[in-house]
Short mmCIF file of C-alpha atoms in Angstrom, two decimals:
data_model
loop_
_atom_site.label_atom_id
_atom_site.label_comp_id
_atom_site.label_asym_id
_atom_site.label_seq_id
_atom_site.Cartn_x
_atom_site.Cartn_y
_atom_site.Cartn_z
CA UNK C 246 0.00 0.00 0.00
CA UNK C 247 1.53 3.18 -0.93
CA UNK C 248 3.47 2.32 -3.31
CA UNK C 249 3.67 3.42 -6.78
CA UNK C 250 3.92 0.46 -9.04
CA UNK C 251 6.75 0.18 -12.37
CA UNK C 252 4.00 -0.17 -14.50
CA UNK C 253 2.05 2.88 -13.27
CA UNK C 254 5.56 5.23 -13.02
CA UNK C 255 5.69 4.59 -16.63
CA UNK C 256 2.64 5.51 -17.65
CA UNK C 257 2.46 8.70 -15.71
CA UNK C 258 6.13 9.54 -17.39
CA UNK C 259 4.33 9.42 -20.73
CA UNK C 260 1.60 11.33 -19.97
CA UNK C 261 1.46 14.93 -21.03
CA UNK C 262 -1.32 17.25 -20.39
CA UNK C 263 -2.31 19.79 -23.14
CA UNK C 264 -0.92 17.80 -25.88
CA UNK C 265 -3.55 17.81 -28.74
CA UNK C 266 -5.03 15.52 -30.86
CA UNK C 267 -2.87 14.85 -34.57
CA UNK C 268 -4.79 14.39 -37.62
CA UNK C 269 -4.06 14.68 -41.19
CA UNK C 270 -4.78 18.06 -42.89
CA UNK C 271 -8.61 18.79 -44.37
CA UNK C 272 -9.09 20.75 -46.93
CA UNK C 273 -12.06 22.82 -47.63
CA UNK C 274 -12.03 23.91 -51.09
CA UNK C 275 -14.72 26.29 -51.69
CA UNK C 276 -15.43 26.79 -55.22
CA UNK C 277 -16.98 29.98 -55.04
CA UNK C 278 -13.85 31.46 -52.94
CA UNK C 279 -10.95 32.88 -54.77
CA UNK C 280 -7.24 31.37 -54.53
CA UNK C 281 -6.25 33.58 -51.97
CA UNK C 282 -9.08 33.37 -49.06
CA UNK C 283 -8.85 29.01 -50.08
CA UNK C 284 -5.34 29.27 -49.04
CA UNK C 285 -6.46 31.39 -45.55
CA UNK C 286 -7.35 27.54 -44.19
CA UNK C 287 -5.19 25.92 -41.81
CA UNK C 288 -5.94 22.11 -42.93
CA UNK C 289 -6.21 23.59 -46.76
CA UNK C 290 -2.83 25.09 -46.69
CA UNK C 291 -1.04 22.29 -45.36
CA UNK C 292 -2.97 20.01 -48.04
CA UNK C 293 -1.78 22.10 -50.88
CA UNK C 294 1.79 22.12 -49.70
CA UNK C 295 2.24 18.49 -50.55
CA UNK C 296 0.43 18.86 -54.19
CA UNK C 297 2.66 19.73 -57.12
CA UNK C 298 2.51 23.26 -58.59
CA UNK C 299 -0.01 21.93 -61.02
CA UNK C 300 -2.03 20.46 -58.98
CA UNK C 301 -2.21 22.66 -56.63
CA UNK C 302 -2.81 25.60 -59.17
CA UNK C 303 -6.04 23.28 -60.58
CA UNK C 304 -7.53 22.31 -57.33
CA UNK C 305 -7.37 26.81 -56.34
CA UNK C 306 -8.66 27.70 -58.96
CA UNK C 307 -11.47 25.31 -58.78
CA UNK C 308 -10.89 23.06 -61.42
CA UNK C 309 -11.66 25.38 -63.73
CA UNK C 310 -8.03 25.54 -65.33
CA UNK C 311 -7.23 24.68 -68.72
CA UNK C 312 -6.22 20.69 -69.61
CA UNK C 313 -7.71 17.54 -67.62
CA UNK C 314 -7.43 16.57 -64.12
CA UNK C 315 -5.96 13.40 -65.53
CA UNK C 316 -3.22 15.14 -67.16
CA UNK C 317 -2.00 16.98 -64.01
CA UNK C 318 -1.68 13.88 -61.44
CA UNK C 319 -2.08 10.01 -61.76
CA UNK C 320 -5.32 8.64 -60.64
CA UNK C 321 -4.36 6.12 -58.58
CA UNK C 322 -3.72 7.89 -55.85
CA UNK C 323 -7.45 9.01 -55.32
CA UNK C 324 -8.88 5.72 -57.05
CA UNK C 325 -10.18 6.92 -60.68
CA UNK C 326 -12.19 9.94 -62.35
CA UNK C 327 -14.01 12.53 -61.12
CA UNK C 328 -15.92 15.53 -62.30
CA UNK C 329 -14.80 18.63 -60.13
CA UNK C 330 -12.33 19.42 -57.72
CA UNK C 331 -14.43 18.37 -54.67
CA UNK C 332 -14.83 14.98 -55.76
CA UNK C 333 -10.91 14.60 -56.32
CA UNK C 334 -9.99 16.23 -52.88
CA UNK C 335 -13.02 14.19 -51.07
CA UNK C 336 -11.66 10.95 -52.71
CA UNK C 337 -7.64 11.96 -51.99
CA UNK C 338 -8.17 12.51 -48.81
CA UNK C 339 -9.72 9.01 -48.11
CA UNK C 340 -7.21 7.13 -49.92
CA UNK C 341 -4.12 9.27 -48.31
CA UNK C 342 -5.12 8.22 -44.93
CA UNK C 343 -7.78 5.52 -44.73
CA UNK C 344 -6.82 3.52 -47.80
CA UNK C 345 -10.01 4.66 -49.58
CA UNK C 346 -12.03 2.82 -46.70
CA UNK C 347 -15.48 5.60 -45.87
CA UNK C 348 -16.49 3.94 -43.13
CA UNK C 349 -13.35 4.27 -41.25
CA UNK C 350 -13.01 7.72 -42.48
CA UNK C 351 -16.82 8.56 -40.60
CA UNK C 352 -15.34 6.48 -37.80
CA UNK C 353 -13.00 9.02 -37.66
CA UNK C 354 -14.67 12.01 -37.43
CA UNK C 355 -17.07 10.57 -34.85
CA UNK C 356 -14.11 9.86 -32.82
CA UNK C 357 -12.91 13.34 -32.81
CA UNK C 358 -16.43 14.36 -31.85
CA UNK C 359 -16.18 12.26 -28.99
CA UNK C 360 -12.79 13.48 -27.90
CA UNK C 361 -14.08 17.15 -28.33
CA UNK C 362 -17.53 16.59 -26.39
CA UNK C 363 -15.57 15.25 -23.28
CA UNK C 364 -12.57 16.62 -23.52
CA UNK C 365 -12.70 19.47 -25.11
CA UNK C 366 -9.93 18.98 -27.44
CA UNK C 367 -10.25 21.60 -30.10
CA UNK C 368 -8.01 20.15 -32.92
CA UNK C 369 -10.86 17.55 -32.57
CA UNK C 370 -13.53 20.19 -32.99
CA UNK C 371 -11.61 21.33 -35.84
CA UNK C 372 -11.26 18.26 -37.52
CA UNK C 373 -14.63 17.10 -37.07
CA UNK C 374 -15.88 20.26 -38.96
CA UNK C 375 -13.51 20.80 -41.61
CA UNK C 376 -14.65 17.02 -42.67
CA UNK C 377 -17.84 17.51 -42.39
CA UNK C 378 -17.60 20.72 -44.52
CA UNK C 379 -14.95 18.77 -46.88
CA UNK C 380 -18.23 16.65 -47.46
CA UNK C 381 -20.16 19.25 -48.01
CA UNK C 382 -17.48 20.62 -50.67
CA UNK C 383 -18.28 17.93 -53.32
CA UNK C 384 -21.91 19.08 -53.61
CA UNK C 385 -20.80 22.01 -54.62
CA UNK C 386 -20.95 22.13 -58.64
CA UNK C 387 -23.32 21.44 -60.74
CA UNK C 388 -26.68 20.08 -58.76
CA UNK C 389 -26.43 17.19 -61.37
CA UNK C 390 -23.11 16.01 -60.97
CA UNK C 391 -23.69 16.46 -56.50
CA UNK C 392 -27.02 13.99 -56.89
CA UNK C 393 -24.50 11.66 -58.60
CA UNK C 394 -22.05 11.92 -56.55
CA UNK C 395 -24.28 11.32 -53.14
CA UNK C 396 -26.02 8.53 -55.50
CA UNK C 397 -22.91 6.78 -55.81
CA UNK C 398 -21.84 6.81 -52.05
CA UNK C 399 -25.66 6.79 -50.88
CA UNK C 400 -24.60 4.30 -47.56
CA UNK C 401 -21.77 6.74 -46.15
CA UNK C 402 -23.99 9.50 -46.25
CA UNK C 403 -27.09 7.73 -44.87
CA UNK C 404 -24.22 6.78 -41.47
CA UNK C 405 -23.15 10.74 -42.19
CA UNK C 406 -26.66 11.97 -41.17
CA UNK C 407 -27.42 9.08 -38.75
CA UNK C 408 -24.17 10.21 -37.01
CA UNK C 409 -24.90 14.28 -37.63
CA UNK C 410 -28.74 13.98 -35.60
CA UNK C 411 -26.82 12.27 -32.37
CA UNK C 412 -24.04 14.52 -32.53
CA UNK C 413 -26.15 17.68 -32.84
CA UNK C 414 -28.34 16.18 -30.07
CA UNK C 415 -25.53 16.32 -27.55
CA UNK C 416 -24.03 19.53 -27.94
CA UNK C 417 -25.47 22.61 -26.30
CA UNK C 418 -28.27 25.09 -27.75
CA UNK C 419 -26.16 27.62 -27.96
CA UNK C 420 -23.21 25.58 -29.91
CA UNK C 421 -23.69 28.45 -32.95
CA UNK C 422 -23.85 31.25 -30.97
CA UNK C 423 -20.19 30.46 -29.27
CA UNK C 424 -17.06 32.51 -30.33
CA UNK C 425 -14.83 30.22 -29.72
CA UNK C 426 -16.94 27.17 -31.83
CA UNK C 427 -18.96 28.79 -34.44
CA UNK C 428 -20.26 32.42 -35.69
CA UNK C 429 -23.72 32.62 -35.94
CA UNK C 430 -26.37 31.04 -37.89
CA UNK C 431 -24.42 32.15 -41.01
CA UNK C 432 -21.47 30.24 -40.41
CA UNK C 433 -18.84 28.25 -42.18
CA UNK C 434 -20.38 25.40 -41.00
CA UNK C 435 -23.60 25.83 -40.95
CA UNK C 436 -23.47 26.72 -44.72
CA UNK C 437 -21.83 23.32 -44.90
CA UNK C 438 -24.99 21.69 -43.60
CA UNK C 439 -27.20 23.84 -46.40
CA UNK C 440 -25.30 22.23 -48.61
CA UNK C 441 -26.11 18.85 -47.75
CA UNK C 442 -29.18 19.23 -47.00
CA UNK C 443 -30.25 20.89 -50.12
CA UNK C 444 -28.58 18.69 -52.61
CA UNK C 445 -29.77 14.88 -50.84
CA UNK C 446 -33.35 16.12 -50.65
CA UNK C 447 -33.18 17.74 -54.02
CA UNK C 448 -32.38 14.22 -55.59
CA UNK C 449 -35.17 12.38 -57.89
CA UNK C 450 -37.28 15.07 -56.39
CA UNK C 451 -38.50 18.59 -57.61
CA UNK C 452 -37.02 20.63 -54.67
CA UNK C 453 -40.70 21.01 -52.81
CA UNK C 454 -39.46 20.03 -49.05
CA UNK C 455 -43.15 19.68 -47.85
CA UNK C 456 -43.72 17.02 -50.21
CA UNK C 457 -40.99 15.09 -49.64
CA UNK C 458 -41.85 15.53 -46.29
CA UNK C 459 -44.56 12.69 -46.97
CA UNK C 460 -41.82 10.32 -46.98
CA UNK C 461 -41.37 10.04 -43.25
CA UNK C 462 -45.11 8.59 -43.28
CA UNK C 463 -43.73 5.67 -45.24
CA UNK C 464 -42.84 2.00 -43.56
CA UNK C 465 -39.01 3.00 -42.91
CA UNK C 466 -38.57 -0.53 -43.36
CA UNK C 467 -39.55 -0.77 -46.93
CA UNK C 468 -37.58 2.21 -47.65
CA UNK C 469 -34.78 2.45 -50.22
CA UNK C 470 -30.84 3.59 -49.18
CA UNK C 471 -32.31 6.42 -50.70
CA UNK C 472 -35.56 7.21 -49.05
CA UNK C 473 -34.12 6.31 -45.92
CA UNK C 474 -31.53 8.73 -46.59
CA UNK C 475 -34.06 11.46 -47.34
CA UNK C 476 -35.90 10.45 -44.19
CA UNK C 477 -32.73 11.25 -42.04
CA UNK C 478 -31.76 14.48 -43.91
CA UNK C 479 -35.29 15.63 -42.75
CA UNK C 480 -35.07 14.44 -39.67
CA UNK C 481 -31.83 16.06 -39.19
CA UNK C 482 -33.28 19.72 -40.54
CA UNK C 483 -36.11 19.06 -37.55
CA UNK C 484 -33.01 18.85 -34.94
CA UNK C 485 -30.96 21.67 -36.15
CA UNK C 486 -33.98 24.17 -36.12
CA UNK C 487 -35.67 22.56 -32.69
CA UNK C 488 -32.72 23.08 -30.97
CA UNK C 489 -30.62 26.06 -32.65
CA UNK C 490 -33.54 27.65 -34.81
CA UNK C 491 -31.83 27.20 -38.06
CA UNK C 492 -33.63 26.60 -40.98
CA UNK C 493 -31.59 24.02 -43.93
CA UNK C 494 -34.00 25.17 -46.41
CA UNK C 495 -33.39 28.61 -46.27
CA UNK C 496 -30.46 30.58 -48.13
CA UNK C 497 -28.58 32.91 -45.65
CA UNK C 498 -29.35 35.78 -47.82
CA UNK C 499 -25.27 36.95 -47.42
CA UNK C 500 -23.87 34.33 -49.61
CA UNK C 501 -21.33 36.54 -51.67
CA UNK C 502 -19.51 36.73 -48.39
CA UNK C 503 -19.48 33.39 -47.57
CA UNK C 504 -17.04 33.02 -50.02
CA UNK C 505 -14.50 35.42 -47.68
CA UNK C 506 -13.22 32.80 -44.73
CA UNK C 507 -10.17 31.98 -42.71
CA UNK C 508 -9.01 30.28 -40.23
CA UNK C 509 -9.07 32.00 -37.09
CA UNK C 510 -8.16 29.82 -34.30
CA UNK C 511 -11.24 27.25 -33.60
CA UNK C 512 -13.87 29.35 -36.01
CA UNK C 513 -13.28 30.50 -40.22
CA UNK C 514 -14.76 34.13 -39.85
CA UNK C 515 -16.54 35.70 -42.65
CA UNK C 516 -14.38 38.82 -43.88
CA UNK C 517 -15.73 41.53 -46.48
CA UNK C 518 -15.47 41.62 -49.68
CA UNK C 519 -12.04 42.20 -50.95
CA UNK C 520 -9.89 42.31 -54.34
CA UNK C 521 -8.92 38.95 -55.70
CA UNK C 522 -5.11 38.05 -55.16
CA UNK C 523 -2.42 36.59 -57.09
CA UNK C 524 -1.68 33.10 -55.90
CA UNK C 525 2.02 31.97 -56.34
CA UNK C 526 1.11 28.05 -56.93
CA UNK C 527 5.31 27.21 -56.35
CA UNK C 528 4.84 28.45 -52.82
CA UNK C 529 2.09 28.61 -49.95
CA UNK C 530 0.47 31.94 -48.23
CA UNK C 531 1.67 33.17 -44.86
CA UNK C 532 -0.38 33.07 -41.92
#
């Protein structure tokens, strides 16, 4: 009694408090953003230092360069073609660090909301966003090619918005009203859940959300991946506006300066319109 075992001497020696949670980089490539305010990212910037020059030129300016994706960088490396830039980085990301596998990708980023919820880690908080809004990223282009793209990977983002109403049911009501978390309803992330919203319950449909709202009437258990999915994305827009009276049907009505964000510690701020700025692709922006 009293004494301090070899066993437990060692582990206290390799504890440290205030270290932070690693994770790989996540890029959020907006589309509508110019070079410069991409760059602004933390997870985007170190993403784009480990592209080549013409890759990384391609994926700033949107994909909307000159030449194919194809020609620029081999395809094996994110697993085949794609149609945008949000598709590439969405698929380059999995197969960088969880060999291409989606579900341990999600189990990811519900461990770091985990980690964040109890411990208040905010490199988890960040990283649990920024994929969520990476997501978000590849349903950005044309509304045809997003319905495709959630078409073709219709399980992960059935778990996505399974995962999304438990997580948004734990955190407190005021989780978008927090400085240090968020920045209002009109936030980087709440745009990010617009996004998804929009574009899953906009599929085989014709965009009127109180009809599809008939679906959650239906047996859930003679449901399609898709109708179930539809069922959760509404399900989901019930939780976000019970609880932080945001609406996911509703367009923020300020989204020219949505396009303005950086990285500013644990939120990406909004800024004000500004001029657009040469991007050097051979080297990355300061902070």
């Amino acid at each position: 009694p009293g004494k301090t075992s070899t066993a437990d001497a060692n582990i206290r020696s390799t504890q440290r408090d205030g270290t932070s949670m690693r994770y790989p980089p996540i890029p959020c490539v907006d589309p509508t953003a110019n070079a410069g305010q991409i760059a602004r990212h933390g997870g985007t910037r170190s993403y784009l230092s480990e592209m080549s020059p013409e890759m990384r030129t391609w994926l700033l300016f949107g994909g909307k360069s000159n030449g194919d994706l194809s020609q620029l960088q081999p395809m094996e490396n994110a697993g085949g073609k794609f149609n945008n830039a949000g598709e590439y980085v969405w698929n380059d990301v999995l197969f960088r660090n969880y060999d291409g596998n989606e579900h341990d990708f999600l189990a990811d980023v519900q461990l770091a909301f985990l980690i964040f919820l109890f411990l208040e880690c905010h490199s988890s908080l960040e990283h649990w966003r920024d994929s969520i809004s990476m997501c978000s990223f590849c349903l950005a282009y044309e509304s045809e090619d997003a319905a495709k793209f959630v078409s073709r990977h219709d399980a992960f983002f059935l778990e996505l918005m399974r995962t999304m109403m438990v997580e948004l049911s734990s955190i407190e009501t005021d989780f978008f009203q927090e400085v240090d978390y968020s920045s209002g309803e009109n936030n980087f992330f709440g745009d990010s859940l617009r996004r998804i919203f929009r574009t899953i319950i906009g599929i085989d449909g014709d965009g009127d959300f109180e009809k599809q709202m008939k679906i959650a009437n239906r047996d859930i258990a003679d449901a399609s991946v898709g109708e179930k999915l539809k069922l959760k994305t509404m399900q989901l827009k019930r939780i976000v506006f019970d609880r932080f009276q945001i609406d996911l049907t509703t367009n923020d009505g300020n989204t020219s300066q949505h396009n303005r964000y950086r990285d500013s510690g644990m939120n990406i701020e909004v800024l004000d319109e500004e001029p657009d700025e040469e991007i050097d692709s051979e080297s990355n922006d300061d902070d």
